Amino acid sequence: MLMEIVDIKRYLRQLEYLVNIDSVSSEPDGAGKIAAFMRERYEDLGWKITEKKFFDSIGPCLHIVNHPAERYDVLILAHMDTVFPLGTAKKCPFSKRDGRAMGPGVIDCKAGLLSGLYVLSALQSEQLLNNANICVFLNSDHEGISSRYSKAYSVSLAKKSRCVLVLEAGRANGDLVNQRKGIARYHIAIKGKSAHAGIDYTSGRSAIEEIARWILALQEATDLTRETTVNVGTVSGGTSISAVPGEAHAAVDVRYYEHEEVARIEAVMRKLQEMPRVEGTTAKVEGGITRPPMIPSAETKKLCRTIDQIGREIGVSFGWMASGGGSDGSFSAAAGIPTIDALGPVGGGAHSEAEYLELASIEPRCQLLHEVIRHIVQH
Ligand SMILES: [Zn+2]
């Protein structure tokens, strides 16, 4: 008989509190409130917390340990920020309907924050962590800004750890994640020459005409057989309908598994840059890889098999999925540390107003996480 890990009423009360605080990455006060909540709960457990302020414009990050240690048996990663702008929590506050909870960040990853806390609290009260060193690192700069400020620190923690467990949500079908695409991002700025479209058309150099060629060439660089996608996500340019546009901009998101694919796409951009179609325009490209791909190592695969076995023993079923989305697990996996992702409760619709959490998954996913950590610290 498994012990009860979650007081579900209390869990949902706390989840409501966390979801109803706007905590967009660029708004340090909100993430600060989430951090204060998490800090207090871990202090109640007697854990040691170091608050890290990596940059003024983001909230605090928390480095939490059960005992001070040189090395950790398990590093747990989750983020306290969301993608939702200020005012979203007021507009679509926490709600429950048809077995689901909704609200900004409910599954990405506020429920994950709570599940980690409840599971560690249960393991501690069962005396299972007395000889284990656990580290929890919660950041506030994950969403949209690729953990820009906290990444080096979380990788340094991963390198001191036997394995990394990430509390992003279980996928909508319940799958865990052991593979993720890498992400590269670029900003393209074309400079042409503006001129009156009626009086002085021929002396103009259209930056929009030039960027149109970039857009088509980049979109066409998508290669689904290698699972490489190129998405020109935003485009802007020009100042007036009656002026030849002197400037244009585009932002490009590339998802990939193989590093050679990034080189291929950068070569496409270099060629476009060297040979403009609209003579007299110049292009500036900024950017590069923001997250490496997460590729399961032999050690990660071994851990996956152990987790499969645990799932069968406790009757929690799931498969394994590769995800096109990035996570902090990508950095630890690239550093060679066995990394398992999506160990939070199950849900979907992340980054949209349709984001939801399957309420019935909270308990079984906490049981799964509990047994996984128990197994790791006992072996
Ligand atoms: Zn997330």
Coordinates of N, CA and C in Angstrom, one line a residue, residues 35 92 98 169 197 203 205 258 292 305 327 347 354 358:
A35 N 8.4 32.7 -5.4 CA 9.7 32.3 -4.7 C 9.5 32.4 -3.2
C92 N -8.2 35.5 -16.6 CA -8.6 34.1 -16.6 C -8.0 33.5 -15.3
D98 N -14.9 20.0 -15.3 CA -14.8 18.7 -16.0 C -13.5 17.9 -15.7
A169 N 5.4 19.6 -17.2 CA 4.2 18.7 -17.1 C 4.4 17.4 -17.9
A197 N 7.6 56.9 -53.1 CA 7.2 55.8 -54.0 C 6.7 56.3 -55.4
S203 N 15.3 55.5 -57.0 CA 16.4 55.7 -56.1 C 16.2 54.9 -54.8
R205 N 15.6 51.6 -52.3 CA 16.1 50.2 -52.3 C 15.2 49.5 -51.3
E258 N 20.2 17.7 -35.0 CA 21.6 17.6 -35.3 C 22.2 18.9 -35.5
P292 N 20.6 23.7 -26.4 CA 21.1 22.5 -27.2 C 20.0 21.4 -27.2
R305 N 14.4 2.9 -18.4 CA 13.9 1.6 -18.2 C 13.5 1.3 -16.7
S327 N 13.6 22.9 -22.6 CA 13.4 22.9 -21.1 C 14.8 23.0 -20.5
G347 N -0.9 17.4 -18.3 CA -1.8 18.5 -18.8 C -1.4 18.9 -20.2
A354 N -5.7 28.1 -23.2 CA -6.4 26.8 -23.0 C -5.6 25.9 -22.1
E358 N -4.8 18.0 -15.7 CA -5.7 16.9 -15.4 C -5.7 16.6 -13.9

